[in-house]
PDB file of C-alpha atoms in Angstrom:
ATOM      1  CA  MET A   1      -0.719  -3.989  12.348  1.00 55.00           C
ATOM      2  CA  LYS A   2       2.105  -6.459  11.720  1.00 59.00           C
ATOM      3  CA  ARG A   3       0.954  -8.486  14.731  1.00 69.00           C
ATOM      4  CA  PHE A   4      -2.606  -8.536  13.401  1.00 67.00           C
ATOM      5  CA  ASN A   5      -1.264  -9.687  10.023  1.00 69.00           C
ATOM      6  CA  ASN A   6       0.603 -12.535  11.732  1.00 75.00           C
ATOM      7  CA  VAL A   7      -2.526 -13.467  13.705  1.00 78.00           C
ATOM      8  CA  MET A   8      -4.623 -13.610  10.520  1.00 77.00           C
ATOM      9  CA  TRP A   9      -2.137 -15.811   8.674  1.00 77.00           C
ATOM     10  CA  GLY A  10      -1.681 -17.966  11.761  1.00 82.00           C
ATOM     11  CA  ALA A  11      -5.445 -18.491  11.969  1.00 83.00           C
ATOM     12  CA  VAL A  12      -5.570 -19.495   8.285  1.00 80.00           C
ATOM     13  CA  LEU A  13      -2.800 -22.058   8.796  1.00 84.00           C
ATOM     14  CA  VAL A  14      -4.421 -23.434  11.970  1.00 87.00           C
ATOM     15  CA  VAL A  15      -7.774 -23.909  10.204  1.00 84.00           C
ATOM     16  CA  ALA A  16      -6.089 -25.593   7.238  1.00 83.00           C
ATOM     17  CA  GLY A  17      -4.102 -27.883   9.555  1.00 86.00           C
ATOM     18  CA  VAL A  18      -7.204 -28.837  11.550  1.00 87.00           C
ATOM     19  CA  LEU A  19      -9.108 -29.698   8.363  1.00 84.00           C
ATOM     20  CA  PHE A  20      -6.248 -31.868   7.101  1.00 83.00           C
ATOM     21  CA  ALA A  21      -6.039 -33.614  10.490  1.00 88.00           C
ATOM     22  CA  LEU A  22      -9.794 -34.261  10.706  1.00 85.00           C
ATOM     23  CA  ASN A  23      -9.805 -35.693   7.201  1.00 82.00           C
ATOM     24  CA  ALA A  24      -6.773 -37.867   7.975  1.00 85.00           C
ATOM     25  CA  LEU A  25      -8.523 -39.231  11.094  1.00 84.00           C
ATOM     26  CA  GLU A  26     -11.658 -39.833   8.992  1.00 81.00           C
ATOM     27  CA  ILE A  27     -13.670 -37.675  11.383  1.00 87.00           C
ATOM     28  CA  THR A  28     -14.700 -35.452   8.492  1.00 81.00           C
ATOM     29  CA  ASN A  29     -14.661 -35.808   4.758  1.00 82.00           C
ATOM     30  CA  ILE A  30     -14.293 -32.232   3.603  1.00 79.00           C
ATOM     31  CA  ASP A  31     -13.153 -31.868   0.012  1.00 77.00           C
ATOM     32  CA  ILE A  32     -10.354 -29.347   0.497  1.00 76.00           C
ATOM     33  CA  PHE A  33      -9.213 -29.549  -3.106  1.00 79.00           C
ATOM     34  CA  PHE A  34     -12.611 -28.723  -4.563  1.00 82.00           C
ATOM     35  CA  GLU A  35     -13.004 -27.498  -8.107  1.00 86.00           C
ATOM     36  CA  GLY A  36     -11.488 -24.043  -8.228  1.00 86.00           C
ATOM     37  CA  TRP A  37      -9.624 -24.381  -4.915  1.00 87.00           C
ATOM     38  CA  TRP A  38      -6.636 -22.587  -6.466  1.00 89.00           C
ATOM     39  CA  THR A  39      -8.597 -19.328  -6.535  1.00 90.00           C
ATOM     40  CA  LEU A  40      -8.196 -19.261  -2.740  1.00 88.00           C
ATOM     41  CA  LEU A  41      -4.532 -18.481  -3.375  1.00 87.00           C
ATOM     42  CA  ILE A  42      -5.790 -15.136  -4.695  1.00 87.00           C
ATOM     43  CA  ILE A  43      -8.826 -14.649  -2.462  1.00 89.00           C
ATOM     44  CA  VAL A  44      -7.296 -15.355   0.955  1.00 88.00           C
ATOM     45  CA  PRO A  45      -4.170 -13.113   0.668  1.00 86.00           C
ATOM     46  CA  SER A  46      -6.266 -10.306  -0.829  1.00 85.00           C
ATOM     47  CA  PHE A  47      -8.848 -10.558   1.957  1.00 87.00           C
ATOM     48  CA  ILE A  48      -6.171 -10.527   4.650  1.00 83.00           C
ATOM     49  CA  GLY A  49      -4.526  -7.588   2.884  1.00 80.00           C
ATOM     50  CA  LEU A  50      -7.783  -5.632   3.050  1.00 79.00           C
ATOM     51  CA  LEU A  51      -7.821  -6.060   6.822  1.00 80.00           C
ATOM     52  CA  THR A  52      -4.130  -5.606   7.595  1.00 75.00           C
ATOM     53  CA  THR A  53      -2.619  -3.146   5.101  1.00 70.00           C
ATOM     54  CA  LYS A  54      -3.212   0.464   4.143  1.00 65.00           C
ATOM     55  CA  GLU A  55      -3.144  -0.405   0.450  1.00 65.00           C
ATOM     56  CA  LYS A  56      -6.787  -1.317  -0.066  1.00 73.00           C
ATOM     57  CA  THR A  57      -7.214  -0.844  -3.825  1.00 73.00           C
ATOM     58  CA  ALA A  58      -4.896  -3.581  -5.083  1.00 75.00           C
ATOM     59  CA  ASN A  59      -6.245  -6.021  -2.485  1.00 80.00           C
ATOM     60  CA  ALA A  60      -9.844  -5.141  -3.409  1.00 83.00           C
ATOM     61  CA  ILE A  61      -9.022  -5.774  -7.067  1.00 83.00           C
ATOM     62  CA  GLY A  62      -7.345  -9.087  -6.214  1.00 85.00           C
ATOM     63  CA  LEU A  63     -10.296 -10.175  -4.075  1.00 87.00           C
ATOM     64  CA  SER A  64     -12.810  -9.254  -6.790  1.00 88.00           C
ATOM     65  CA  VAL A  65     -10.866 -11.059  -9.506  1.00 88.00           C
ATOM     66  CA  GLY A  66     -10.398 -14.123  -7.283  1.00 89.00           C
ATOM     67  CA  VAL A  67     -14.117 -14.328  -6.435  1.00 91.00           C
ATOM     68  CA  MET A  68     -15.111 -13.908 -10.100  1.00 90.00           C
ATOM     69  CA  LEU A  69     -12.666 -16.639 -11.137  1.00 90.00           C
ATOM     70  CA  LEU A  70     -14.144 -18.947  -8.479  1.00 90.00           C
ATOM     71  CA  LEU A  71     -17.660 -18.232  -9.735  1.00 90.00           C
ATOM     72  CA  GLY A  72     -16.495 -18.940 -13.278  1.00 90.00           C
ATOM     73  CA  VAL A  73     -14.827 -22.227 -12.369  1.00 88.00           C
ATOM     74  CA  ARG A  74     -17.966 -23.277 -10.483  1.00 88.00           C
ATOM     75  CA  ASP A  75     -20.086 -22.451 -13.564  1.00 87.00           C
ATOM     76  CA  ILE A  76     -22.082 -19.865 -11.610  1.00 90.00           C
ATOM     77  CA  ILE A  77     -21.186 -17.306 -14.263  1.00 87.00           C
ATOM     78  CA  SER A  78     -19.809 -18.002 -17.717  1.00 88.00           C
ATOM     79  CA  PHE A  79     -16.207 -17.252 -18.551  1.00 83.00           C
ATOM     80  CA  ASP A  80     -17.395 -15.133 -21.473  1.00 86.00           C
ATOM     81  CA  MET A  81     -19.197 -12.910 -18.993  1.00 88.00           C
ATOM     82  CA  LEU A  82     -16.238 -13.102 -16.592  1.00 85.00           C
ATOM     83  CA  TRP A  83     -13.758 -11.623 -19.065  1.00 84.00           C
ATOM     84  CA  LYS A  84     -16.235  -8.864 -19.874  1.00 86.00           C
ATOM     85  CA  LEU A  85     -16.629  -7.957 -16.184  1.00 86.00           C
ATOM     86  CA  ILE A  86     -13.007  -7.995 -14.952  1.00 84.00           C
ATOM     87  CA  LEU A  87     -11.864  -4.779 -16.619  1.00 83.00           C
ATOM     88  CA  PRO A  88     -14.978  -2.746 -15.658  1.00 86.00           C
ATOM     89  CA  VAL A  89     -14.680  -3.916 -12.037  1.00 84.00           C
ATOM     90  CA  ILE A  90     -11.015  -2.866 -11.897  1.00 80.00           C
ATOM     91  CA  ILE A  91     -11.837   0.543 -13.423  1.00 81.00           C
ATOM     92  CA  ILE A  92     -14.717   1.070 -10.968  1.00 84.00           C
ATOM     93  CA  LEU A  93     -12.552   0.230  -7.930  1.00 79.00           C
ATOM     94  CA  ILE A  94      -9.793   2.593  -9.065  1.00 74.00           C
ATOM     95  CA  GLY A  95     -12.394   5.285  -9.697  1.00 77.00           C
ATOM     96  CA  ILE A  96     -13.867   4.856  -6.210  1.00 77.00           C
ATOM     97  CA  LYS A  97     -10.386   5.170  -4.733  1.00 72.00           C
ATOM     98  CA  LEU A  98      -9.719   8.424  -6.633  1.00 68.00           C
ATOM     99  CA  ILE A  99     -13.122   9.878  -5.714  1.00 74.00           C
ATOM    100  CA  TYR A 100     -12.579   9.080  -2.040  1.00 68.00           C
ATOM    101  CA  ALA A 101      -9.106  10.621  -2.069  1.00 64.00           C
ATOM    102  CA  GLY A 102     -10.443  13.729  -3.800  1.00 62.00           C
ATOM    103  CA  ILE A 103     -13.321  14.216  -1.363  1.00 61.00           C
ATOM    104  CA  VAL A 104     -11.552  13.381   1.873  1.00 57.00           C
ATOM    105  CA  GLY A 105      -8.176  14.889   1.033  1.00 58.00           C
ATOM    106  CA  ASN A 106      -5.530  15.029   3.765  1.00 65.00           C
ATOM    107  CA  ARG A 107      -3.699  17.416   6.017  1.00 67.00           C
ATOM    108  CA  GLY A 108      -0.447  16.910   4.110  1.00 68.00           C
ATOM    109  CA  THR A 109      -1.909  18.435   0.948  1.00 72.00           C
ATOM    110  CA  GLU A 110      -3.132  21.457   2.880  1.00 74.00           C
ATOM    111  CA  ILE A 111       0.252  21.970   4.537  1.00 75.00           C
ATOM    112  CA  LEU A 112       2.093  21.731   1.209  1.00 74.00           C
ATOM    113  CA  ARG A 113      -0.248  24.319  -0.311  1.00 76.00           C
ATOM    114  CA  ARG A 114       0.378  26.634   2.625  1.00 77.00           C
ATOM    115  CA  ILE A 115       4.164  26.182   2.328  1.00 74.00           C
ATOM    116  CA  LYS A 116       4.102  27.174  -1.336  1.00 76.00           C
ATOM    117  CA  GLU A 117       1.833  30.147  -0.689  1.00 76.00           C
ATOM    118  CA  ASN A 118       4.210  31.439   1.988  1.00 77.00           C
ATOM    119  CA  GLY A 119       7.194  31.134  -0.326  1.00 74.00           C
ATOM    120  CA  GLY A 120       8.621  28.053   1.340  1.00 74.00           C
ATOM    121  CA  ARG A 121      11.201  25.974  -0.492  1.00 79.00           C
ATOM    122  CA  VAL A 122       9.883  22.742  -1.976  1.00 83.00           C
ATOM    123  CA  LYS A 123      12.564  20.713  -3.711  1.00 86.00           C
ATOM    124  CA  ASN A 124      11.643  18.843  -6.900  1.00 88.00           C
ATOM    125  CA  VAL A 125      13.505  15.638  -7.710  1.00 91.00           C
ATOM    126  CA  ALA A 126      12.749  13.449 -10.725  1.00 90.00           C
ATOM    127  CA  ALA A 127      14.351  10.199 -11.841  1.00 91.00           C
ATOM    128  CA  VAL A 128      13.199   8.898 -15.221  1.00 91.00           C
ATOM    129  CA  PHE A 129      14.987   5.718 -16.306  1.00 92.00           C
ATOM    130  CA  SER A 130      17.705   6.750 -13.848  1.00 91.00           C
ATOM    131  CA  GLY A 131      18.514   7.136 -10.167  1.00 92.00           C
ATOM    132  CA  ALA A 132      18.697  10.227  -7.990  1.00 93.00           C
ATOM    133  CA  VAL A 133      19.949  10.881  -4.467  1.00 93.00           C
ATOM    134  CA  VAL A 134      19.061  14.011  -2.493  1.00 92.00           C
ATOM    135  CA  ASN A 135      20.653  14.635   0.895  1.00 92.00           C
ATOM    136  CA  PHE A 136      19.400  17.423   3.184  1.00 90.00           C
ATOM    137  CA  GLU A 137      22.564  17.519   5.294  1.00 88.00           C
ATOM    138  CA  GLU A 138      22.218  20.237   7.983  1.00 87.00           C
ATOM    139  CA  GLU A 139      19.669  21.925   5.701  1.00 89.00           C
ATOM    140  CA  GLU A 140      16.243  23.162   6.685  1.00 89.00           C
ATOM    141  CA  PHE A 141      13.587  20.937   5.190  1.00 90.00           C
ATOM    142  CA  THR A 142      10.017  22.047   4.544  1.00 88.00           C
ATOM    143  CA  GLY A 143       8.902  19.914   1.634  1.00 89.00           C
ATOM    144  CA  ALA A 144       9.816  17.945  -1.476  1.00 91.00           C
ATOM    145  CA  GLU A 145       8.213  16.452  -4.539  1.00 90.00           C
ATOM    146  CA  LEU A 146       9.832  13.171  -5.556  1.00 92.00           C
ATOM    147  CA  ASN A 147       9.055  11.402  -8.831  1.00 92.00           C
ATOM    148  CA  ALA A 148      10.460   8.035  -9.874  1.00 93.00           C
ATOM    149  CA  VAL A 149       9.403   6.749 -13.291  1.00 92.00           C
ATOM    150  CA  PHE A 150      11.204   3.538 -14.226  1.00 93.00           C
ATOM    151  CA  GLY A 151      13.862   4.779 -11.824  1.00 92.00           C
ATOM    152  CA  SER A 152      14.676   5.351  -8.173  1.00 94.00           C
ATOM    153  CA  VAL A 153      14.935   8.275  -5.773  1.00 94.00           C
ATOM    154  CA  LYS A 154      16.656   8.252  -2.391  1.00 95.00           C
ATOM    155  CA  CYS A 155      15.797  11.136  -0.048  1.00 94.00           C
ATOM    156  CA  ASP A 156      17.932  11.335   3.110  1.00 94.00           C
ATOM    157  CA  LEU A 157      16.424  13.473   5.900  1.00 93.00           C
ATOM    158  CA  ARG A 158      18.320  11.942   8.801  1.00 92.00           C
ATOM    159  CA  ASN A 159      20.471  15.038   9.340  1.00 91.00           C
ATOM    160  CA  ALA A 160      17.999  17.604   8.030  1.00 91.00           C
ATOM    161  CA  VAL A 161      16.796  20.518  10.153  1.00 91.00           C
ATOM    162  CA  ILE A 162      13.050  19.999  10.655  1.00 88.00           C
ATOM    163  CA  ASN A 163      11.408  22.590  12.887  1.00 86.00           C
ATOM    164  CA  GLN A 164       7.819  22.352  11.665  1.00 85.00           C
ATOM    165  CA  ASP A 165       5.392  20.024   9.906  1.00 87.00           C
ATOM    166  CA  CYS A 166       6.622  19.177   6.425  1.00 88.00           C
ATOM    167  CA  VAL A 167       5.442  17.229   3.379  1.00 90.00           C
ATOM    168  CA  ILE A 168       6.769  14.864   0.747  1.00 91.00           C
ATOM    169  CA  ASN A 169       4.742  14.170  -2.376  1.00 88.00           C
ATOM    170  CA  GLY A 170       6.063  10.942  -3.850  1.00 89.00           C
ATOM    171  CA  SER A 171       5.095   9.340  -7.165  1.00 88.00           C
ATOM    172  CA  ALA A 172       6.530   5.924  -7.975  1.00 90.00           C
ATOM    173  CA  ILE A 173       5.524   4.678 -11.422  1.00 88.00           C
ATOM    174  CA  PHE A 174       7.316   1.409 -12.165  1.00 90.00           C
ATOM    175  CA  GLY A 175       9.958   2.745  -9.809  1.00 92.00           C
ATOM    176  CA  GLY A 176      10.897   3.137  -6.181  1.00 93.00           C
ATOM    177  CA  ILE A 177      11.411   5.880  -3.614  1.00 94.00           C
ATOM    178  CA  ASP A 178      13.339   5.517  -0.347  1.00 94.00           C
ATOM    179  CA  VAL A 179      12.822   8.137   2.364  1.00 94.00           C
ATOM    180  CA  LEU A 180      15.266   8.012   5.284  1.00 94.00           C
ATOM    181  CA  VAL A 181      13.820   9.894   8.243  1.00 92.00           C
ATOM    182  CA  PRO A 182      15.266  10.960  11.625  1.00 89.00           C
ATOM    183  CA  GLN A 183      13.952   9.399  14.820  1.00 85.00           C
ATOM    184  CA  ASP A 184      12.675  12.628  16.381  1.00 84.00           C
ATOM    185  CA  ILE A 185       9.753  13.286  13.994  1.00 88.00           C
ATOM    186  CA  ASN A 186       6.348  11.738  13.517  1.00 89.00           C
ATOM    187  CA  VAL A 187       5.434  10.276  10.130  1.00 89.00           C
ATOM    188  CA  LYS A 188       1.924  10.105   8.684  1.00 87.00           C
ATOM    189  CA  ILE A 189       1.320   8.331   5.384  1.00 86.00           C
ATOM    190  CA  TYR A 190      -1.412   8.900   2.822  1.00 82.00           C
ATOM    191  CA  SER A 191      -1.336   6.448  -0.051  1.00 79.00           C
ATOM    192  CA  ASN A 192      -3.147   6.408  -3.378  1.00 76.00           C
ATOM    193  CA  SER A 193      -1.744   3.268  -4.945  1.00 74.00           C
ATOM    194  CA  VAL A 194      -2.608   0.614  -7.494  1.00 72.00           C
ATOM    195  CA  PHE A 195      -0.440  -2.525  -7.646  1.00 73.00           C
ATOM    196  CA  GLY A 196       2.121  -0.884  -5.419  1.00 76.00           C
ATOM    197  CA  GLY A 197       2.262   0.754  -2.048  1.00 79.00           C
ATOM    198  CA  VAL A 198       4.070   2.263   0.895  1.00 85.00           C
ATOM    199  CA  GLU A 199       6.010   0.255   3.457  1.00 85.00           C
ATOM    200  CA  ASP A 200       7.204   1.681   6.758  1.00 85.00           C
ATOM    201  CA  LYS A 201      10.417  -0.194   7.552  1.00 86.00           C
ATOM    202  CA  ARG A 202      11.522   1.888  10.528  1.00 84.00           C
ATOM    203  CA  THR A 203      12.571   0.004  13.650  1.00 79.00           C
ATOM    204  CA  TYR A 204      11.776   3.022  15.846  1.00 74.00           C
ATOM    205  CA  ARG A 205       8.694   5.194  15.456  1.00 73.00           C
ATOM    206  CA  MET A 206       8.252   8.526  17.179  1.00 69.00           C
ATOM    207  CA  LYS A 207       5.058   8.928  19.185  1.00 70.00           C
ATOM    208  CA  GLY A 208       4.289  12.226  20.839  1.00 68.00           C
ATOM    209  CA  ASP A 209       5.009  15.905  20.413  1.00 76.00           C
ATOM    210  CA  GLY A 210       7.232  17.077  17.606  1.00 80.00           C
ATOM    211  CA  PRO A 211       7.077  17.924  13.924  1.00 88.00           C
ATOM    212  CA  THR A 212       5.208  15.579  11.591  1.00 89.00           C
ATOM    213  CA  LEU A 213       6.348  14.509   8.141  1.00 91.00           C
ATOM    214  CA  TYR A 214       3.336  13.922   5.899  1.00 90.00           C
ATOM    215  CA  ILE A 215       4.010  11.574   2.994  1.00 90.00           C
ATOM    216  CA  ASN A 216       1.522  11.627   0.111  1.00 87.00           C
ATOM    217  CA  ALA A 217       2.352   8.624  -2.043  1.00 86.00           C
ATOM    218  CA  THR A 218       1.021   7.653  -5.445  1.00 83.00           C
ATOM    219  CA  CYS A 219       2.278   4.263  -6.584  1.00 84.00           C
ATOM    220  CA  MET A 220       1.538   2.316  -9.749  1.00 82.00           C
ATOM    221  CA  PHE A 221       3.579  -0.862 -10.016  1.00 84.00           C
ATOM    222  CA  GLY A 222       6.055   0.861  -7.729  1.00 87.00           C
ATOM    223  CA  GLY A 223       6.658   1.568  -4.079  1.00 88.00           C
ATOM    224  CA  VAL A 224       7.742   4.023  -1.401  1.00 92.00           C
ATOM    225  CA  ASP A 225       9.807   2.749   1.533  1.00 91.00           C
ATOM    226  CA  ILE A 226      10.157   4.683   4.788  1.00 91.00           C
ATOM    227  CA  LYS A 227      13.379   3.824   6.595  1.00 90.00           C
TER     228      LYS A 227
END
């Protein structure tokens, strides 16, 4: 996905460079700095984000706002109407995201429910206007619920004993969560985020047989980093 992201941005830069060169050589006379050109600074990154990242909601909101601003600047719609539409569009997009997540669900949620029903241990960690560190050193790990609200949580699983599929529910509200995972497990991420998201920063990623760590992340102006 990172390669595709680089390809997309590379293509944008190549097109921009070609247009500048053609104008400089007087082969074309394309008005690059047209009225409202600055909205492309919102539209283009949001569009690329829709294609290259798992965090679709924030990019969809950015793309919608950018397009509406362009239409307003070009006098296609009035700014009075624009300001009336922005909030409803944002609410609708968030609602669609929540409906989709509720209908589709994910395997991680099912596994966590099963763990609780079977009496499995699910550790709860909360950091509100503070920081918390939880280390599962030589300890069997089945699941955890991590909540960071204007704070941070660090969950270290590198030396944990993981013999079966396990789950982390992470909520980062104006905060951050770091999850340090061992190399011998698979990781699958489900994200329900608005103006935030999940970033997998691992240099090595397990592919094949072995337990899977399911991470269900909810981020609002916050983030979850997998390391």
